[in-house]
Amino acid sequence: MALKKFTLWNVTIYIRRSSNFGRGNSVDTAKKMGAEYGFKFLLLYLLLVMHMVSQCVDGKVGARDDSRSEEMHGEHAHDHPSSHMDHMDHSVLVFFTLNDLKVGRTMPIYFPKKDPSRSPRLLPREDANSIPFSYDNFPYLLQFFSFSNGSPQARAMEDTLGACETKPIKGEVKFCATSLESMLDFVRGVFGLESQIKAVSTTYLTQSSVLFQNYTILAVPKEVPAPTMVACHTMPYPYAVFYCHSQETENKVFVVSLIGENGDRVEALAVCHLDTSQWGRNHVSFKVLGIEPGSSNVCHFFPEDNLVLRAKVQAFDQDSRECSGRDTPSRSLSISRSAS
């Protein structure tokens, strides 16, 4: 048995790997080589997207936060943060409604800024699968990662494991991906093996340390066709975990050009959920917006390290140009049988 070393959340761990890994029938291996090549190309693409190497987004740029990003987004229709919001955790100020998507509208919005070099690293599927990922194994995981019970890291792990194991709401499918391979497996299950996939995310056009301020919509928001979509949100964990989910209810996806009070420019990805009737009454968006489940649509911005995956729409994407008119065919993923 061989040991593989990783350093995660400043904790060094060792993953035991069998010396038999990779051995198998040479004929079967040869047959799989082409499929593995195509699959690894898709993995590399998503890796680049999620680490923001590419700055293009569906003809523009754009993205927002974690699974509880569904529980975090901006108050609406105020020129300045109200006293109500002054006493609210700014990180939940990411929610708004469709009525707020108007040129000139000003909203207080929280956009987290993360240093990619300090973000939890992605593990290969083999290594991720060697570590238990379940709430039942929480005591063992504390010992495995050398975290003390009740520490900030332990609480974050517990919250993530709990969120990943909650039952989906009616009409929703969800999955916590602990590797890029498992994320793509889930995406292929939603869209089908022959689908071409487009990725959309948020992009900060200026560098700033300001996390919370008023932003004004500069132009008519661009709606991105997404009859079916998968949203993937980063979750706090010693290694990278993405909470991915898709809902049968109607959603709308937008890229919104914003300017902050200090001049910050953001091309922000926003998703609007048109049916919130199945959401829990304690969903933070209802508290932020002062509404009840099912009484209104709910929209929220995505942070930069989250993304939406959608099926390519021929009429919309065929002639679209990205990154100031430059064709970027790598922004499309062809999830075909050869990638299975």
JSON list of N, CA, C and O in Angstrom, two decimals, residues 74-76 78 80-90 93 107-108 212 214 288:
[
{"chain": "A", "resi": 74, "resn": "GLY", "atom": "N", "xyz": [-29.33, 39.98, -2.00]},
{"chain": "A", "resi": 74, "resn": "GLY", "atom": "CA", "xyz": [-29.64, 41.37, -1.79]},
{"chain": "A", "resi": 74, "resn": "GLY", "atom": "C", "xyz": [-31.05, 41.85, -1.60]},
{"chain": "A", "resi": 74, "resn": "GLY", "atom": "O", "xyz": [-31.96, 41.52, -2.30]},
{"chain": "A", "resi": 75, "resn": "GLU", "atom": "N", "xyz": [-31.20, 42.72, -0.61]},
{"chain": "A", "resi": 75, "resn": "GLU", "atom": "CA", "xyz": [-32.42, 43.48, -0.36]},
{"chain": "A", "resi": 75, "resn": "GLU", "atom": "C", "xyz": [-32.68, 44.35, -1.58]},
{"chain": "A", "resi": 75, "resn": "GLU", "atom": "O", "xyz": [-31.77, 44.61, -2.36]},
{"chain": "A", "resi": 76, "resn": "HIS", "atom": "N", "xyz": [-33.93, 44.82, -1.73]},
{"chain": "A", "resi": 76, "resn": "HIS", "atom": "CA", "xyz": [-34.25, 45.50, -2.98]},
{"chain": "A", "resi": 76, "resn": "HIS", "atom": "C", "xyz": [-34.89, 46.86, -2.76]},
{"chain": "A", "resi": 76, "resn": "HIS", "atom": "O", "xyz": [-35.38, 47.19, -1.71]},
{"chain": "A", "resi": 78, "resn": "HIS", "atom": "N", "xyz": [-33.92, 49.98, -2.50]},
{"chain": "A", "resi": 78, "resn": "HIS", "atom": "CA", "xyz": [-33.48, 51.01, -1.59]},
{"chain": "A", "resi": 78, "resn": "HIS", "atom": "C", "xyz": [-32.22, 51.64, -2.16]},
{"chain": "A", "resi": 78, "resn": "HIS", "atom": "O", "xyz": [-31.32, 50.96, -2.63]},
{"chain": "A", "resi": 80, "resn": "HIS", "atom": "N", "xyz": [-30.07, 53.26, -0.34]},
{"chain": "A", "resi": 80, "resn": "HIS", "atom": "CA", "xyz": [-29.02, 53.09, 0.65]},
{"chain": "A", "resi": 80, "resn": "HIS", "atom": "C", "xyz": [-29.44, 51.99, 1.60]},
{"chain": "A", "resi": 80, "resn": "HIS", "atom": "O", "xyz": [-30.62, 51.78, 1.85]},
{"chain": "A", "resi": 81, "resn": "PRO", "atom": "N", "xyz": [-28.44, 51.27, 2.20]},
{"chain": "A", "resi": 81, "resn": "PRO", "atom": "CA", "xyz": [-28.80, 50.24, 3.16]},
{"chain": "A", "resi": 81, "resn": "PRO", "atom": "C", "xyz": [-29.63, 50.83, 4.28]},
{"chain": "A", "resi": 81, "resn": "PRO", "atom": "O", "xyz": [-29.29, 51.84, 4.86]},
{"chain": "A", "resi": 82, "resn": "SER", "atom": "N", "xyz": [-30.75, 50.18, 4.58]},
{"chain": "A", "resi": 82, "resn": "SER", "atom": "CA", "xyz": [-31.63, 50.67, 5.63]},
{"chain": "A", "resi": 82, "resn": "SER", "atom": "C", "xyz": [-31.11, 50.25, 6.99]},
{"chain": "A", "resi": 82, "resn": "SER", "atom": "O", "xyz": [-30.21, 49.43, 7.12]},
{"chain": "A", "resi": 83, "resn": "SER", "atom": "N", "xyz": [-31.71, 50.82, 8.06]},
{"chain": "A", "resi": 83, "resn": "SER", "atom": "CA", "xyz": [-31.31, 50.43, 9.40]},
{"chain": "A", "resi": 83, "resn": "SER", "atom": "C", "xyz": [-31.61, 48.95, 9.62]},
{"chain": "A", "resi": 83, "resn": "SER", "atom": "O", "xyz": [-30.91, 48.26, 10.36]},
{"chain": "A", "resi": 84, "resn": "HIS", "atom": "N", "xyz": [-32.66, 48.44, 8.97]},
{"chain": "A", "resi": 84, "resn": "HIS", "atom": "CA", "xyz": [-33.00, 47.02, 9.04]},
{"chain": "A", "resi": 84, "resn": "HIS", "atom": "C", "xyz": [-31.82, 46.18, 8.56]},
{"chain": "A", "resi": 84, "resn": "HIS", "atom": "O", "xyz": [-31.44, 45.19, 9.18]},
{"chain": "A", "resi": 85, "resn": "MET", "atom": "N", "xyz": [-31.20, 46.60, 7.45]},
{"chain": "A", "resi": 85, "resn": "MET", "atom": "CA", "xyz": [-30.08, 45.84, 6.90]},
{"chain": "A", "resi": 85, "resn": "MET", "atom": "C", "xyz": [-28.79, 46.11, 7.65]},
{"chain": "A", "resi": 85, "resn": "MET", "atom": "O", "xyz": [-27.88, 45.30, 7.64]},
{"chain": "A", "resi": 86, "resn": "ASP", "atom": "N", "xyz": [-28.68, 47.27, 8.29]},
{"chain": "A", "resi": 86, "resn": "ASP", "atom": "CA", "xyz": [-27.48, 47.56, 9.06]},
{"chain": "A", "resi": 86, "resn": "ASP", "atom": "C", "xyz": [-27.29, 46.54, 10.17]},
{"chain": "A", "resi": 86, "resn": "ASP", "atom": "O", "xyz": [-26.17, 46.28, 10.61]},
{"chain": "A", "resi": 87, "resn": "HIS", "atom": "N", "xyz": [-28.40, 45.97, 10.67]},
{"chain": "A", "resi": 87, "resn": "HIS", "atom": "CA", "xyz": [-28.34, 45.00, 11.75]},
{"chain": "A", "resi": 87, "resn": "HIS", "atom": "C", "xyz": [-28.41, 43.56, 11.23]},
{"chain": "A", "resi": 87, "resn": "HIS", "atom": "O", "xyz": [-28.53, 42.63, 12.01]},
{"chain": "A", "resi": 88, "resn": "MET", "atom": "N", "xyz": [-28.34, 43.38, 9.91]},
{"chain": "A", "resi": 88, "resn": "MET", "atom": "CA", "xyz": [-28.41, 42.07, 9.31]},
{"chain": "A", "resi": 88, "resn": "MET", "atom": "C", "xyz": [-27.03, 41.64, 8.84]},
{"chain": "A", "resi": 88, "resn": "MET", "atom": "O", "xyz": [-26.20, 42.47, 8.46]},
{"chain": "A", "resi": 89, "resn": "ASP", "atom": "N", "xyz": [-26.76, 40.36, 8.90]},
{"chain": "A", "resi": 89, "resn": "ASP", "atom": "CA", "xyz": [-25.51, 39.82, 8.38]},
{"chain": "A", "resi": 89, "resn": "ASP", "atom": "C", "xyz": [-25.40, 40.19, 6.90]},
{"chain": "A", "resi": 89, "resn": "ASP", "atom": "O", "xyz": [-26.23, 39.78, 6.08]},
{"chain": "A", "resi": 90, "resn": "HIS", "atom": "N", "xyz": [-24.39, 40.98, 6.56]},
{"chain": "A", "resi": 90, "resn": "HIS", "atom": "CA", "xyz": [-24.27, 41.45, 5.19]},
{"chain": "A", "resi": 90, "resn": "HIS", "atom": "C", "xyz": [-24.14, 40.32, 4.17]},
{"chain": "A", "resi": 90, "resn": "HIS", "atom": "O", "xyz": [-24.49, 40.48, 3.00]},
{"chain": "A", "resi": 93, "resn": "LEU", "atom": "N", "xyz": [-27.11, 39.48, 2.04]},
{"chain": "A", "resi": 93, "resn": "LEU", "atom": "CA", "xyz": [-27.69, 40.50, 1.19]},
{"chain": "A", "resi": 93, "resn": "LEU", "atom": "C", "xyz": [-27.30, 40.26, -0.27]},
{"chain": "A", "resi": 93, "resn": "LEU", "atom": "O", "xyz": [-26.48, 40.95, -0.86]},
{"chain": "A", "resi": 107, "resn": "MET", "atom": "N", "xyz": [-28.96, 48.59, -5.39]},
{"chain": "A", "resi": 107, "resn": "MET", "atom": "CA", "xyz": [-29.19, 47.60, -4.35]},
{"chain": "A", "resi": 107, "resn": "MET", "atom": "C", "xyz": [-27.92, 47.39, -3.54]},
{"chain": "A", "resi": 107, "resn": "MET", "atom": "O", "xyz": [-26.82, 47.37, -4.12]},
{"chain": "A", "resi": 108, "resn": "PRO", "atom": "N", "xyz": [-28.01, 47.21, -2.24]},
{"chain": "A", "resi": 108, "resn": "PRO", "atom": "CA", "xyz": [-26.84, 46.80, -1.46]},
{"chain": "A", "resi": 108, "resn": "PRO", "atom": "C", "xyz": [-26.59, 45.32, -1.68]},
{"chain": "A", "resi": 108, "resn": "PRO", "atom": "O", "xyz": [-27.49, 44.50, -1.52]},
{"chain": "A", "resi": 212, "resn": "PHE", "atom": "N", "xyz": [-19.00, 44.60, 0.59]},
{"chain": "A", "resi": 212, "resn": "PHE", "atom": "CA", "xyz": [-20.42, 45.00, 0.67]},
{"chain": "A", "resi": 212, "resn": "PHE", "atom": "C", "xyz": [-20.54, 46.48, 0.38]},
{"chain": "A", "resi": 212, "resn": "PHE", "atom": "O", "xyz": [-19.88, 47.32, 1.00]},
{"chain": "A", "resi": 214, "resn": "ASN", "atom": "N", "xyz": [-23.33, 49.45, -2.11]},
{"chain": "A", "resi": 214, "resn": "ASN", "atom": "CA", "xyz": [-24.43, 49.63, -3.05]},
{"chain": "A", "resi": 214, "resn": "ASN", "atom": "C", "xyz": [-23.92, 49.47, -4.48]},
{"chain": "A", "resi": 214, "resn": "ASN", "atom": "O", "xyz": [-22.86, 49.99, -4.84]},
{"chain": "A", "resi": 288, "resn": "VAL", "atom": "N", "xyz": [-35.04, 38.25, 4.31]},
{"chain": "A", "resi": 288, "resn": "VAL", "atom": "CA", "xyz": [-34.38, 39.41, 3.71]},
{"chain": "A", "resi": 288, "resn": "VAL", "atom": "C", "xyz": [-35.38, 40.25, 2.92]},
{"chain": "A", "resi": 288, "resn": "VAL", "atom": "O", "xyz": [-35.41, 41.49, 3.02]}
]
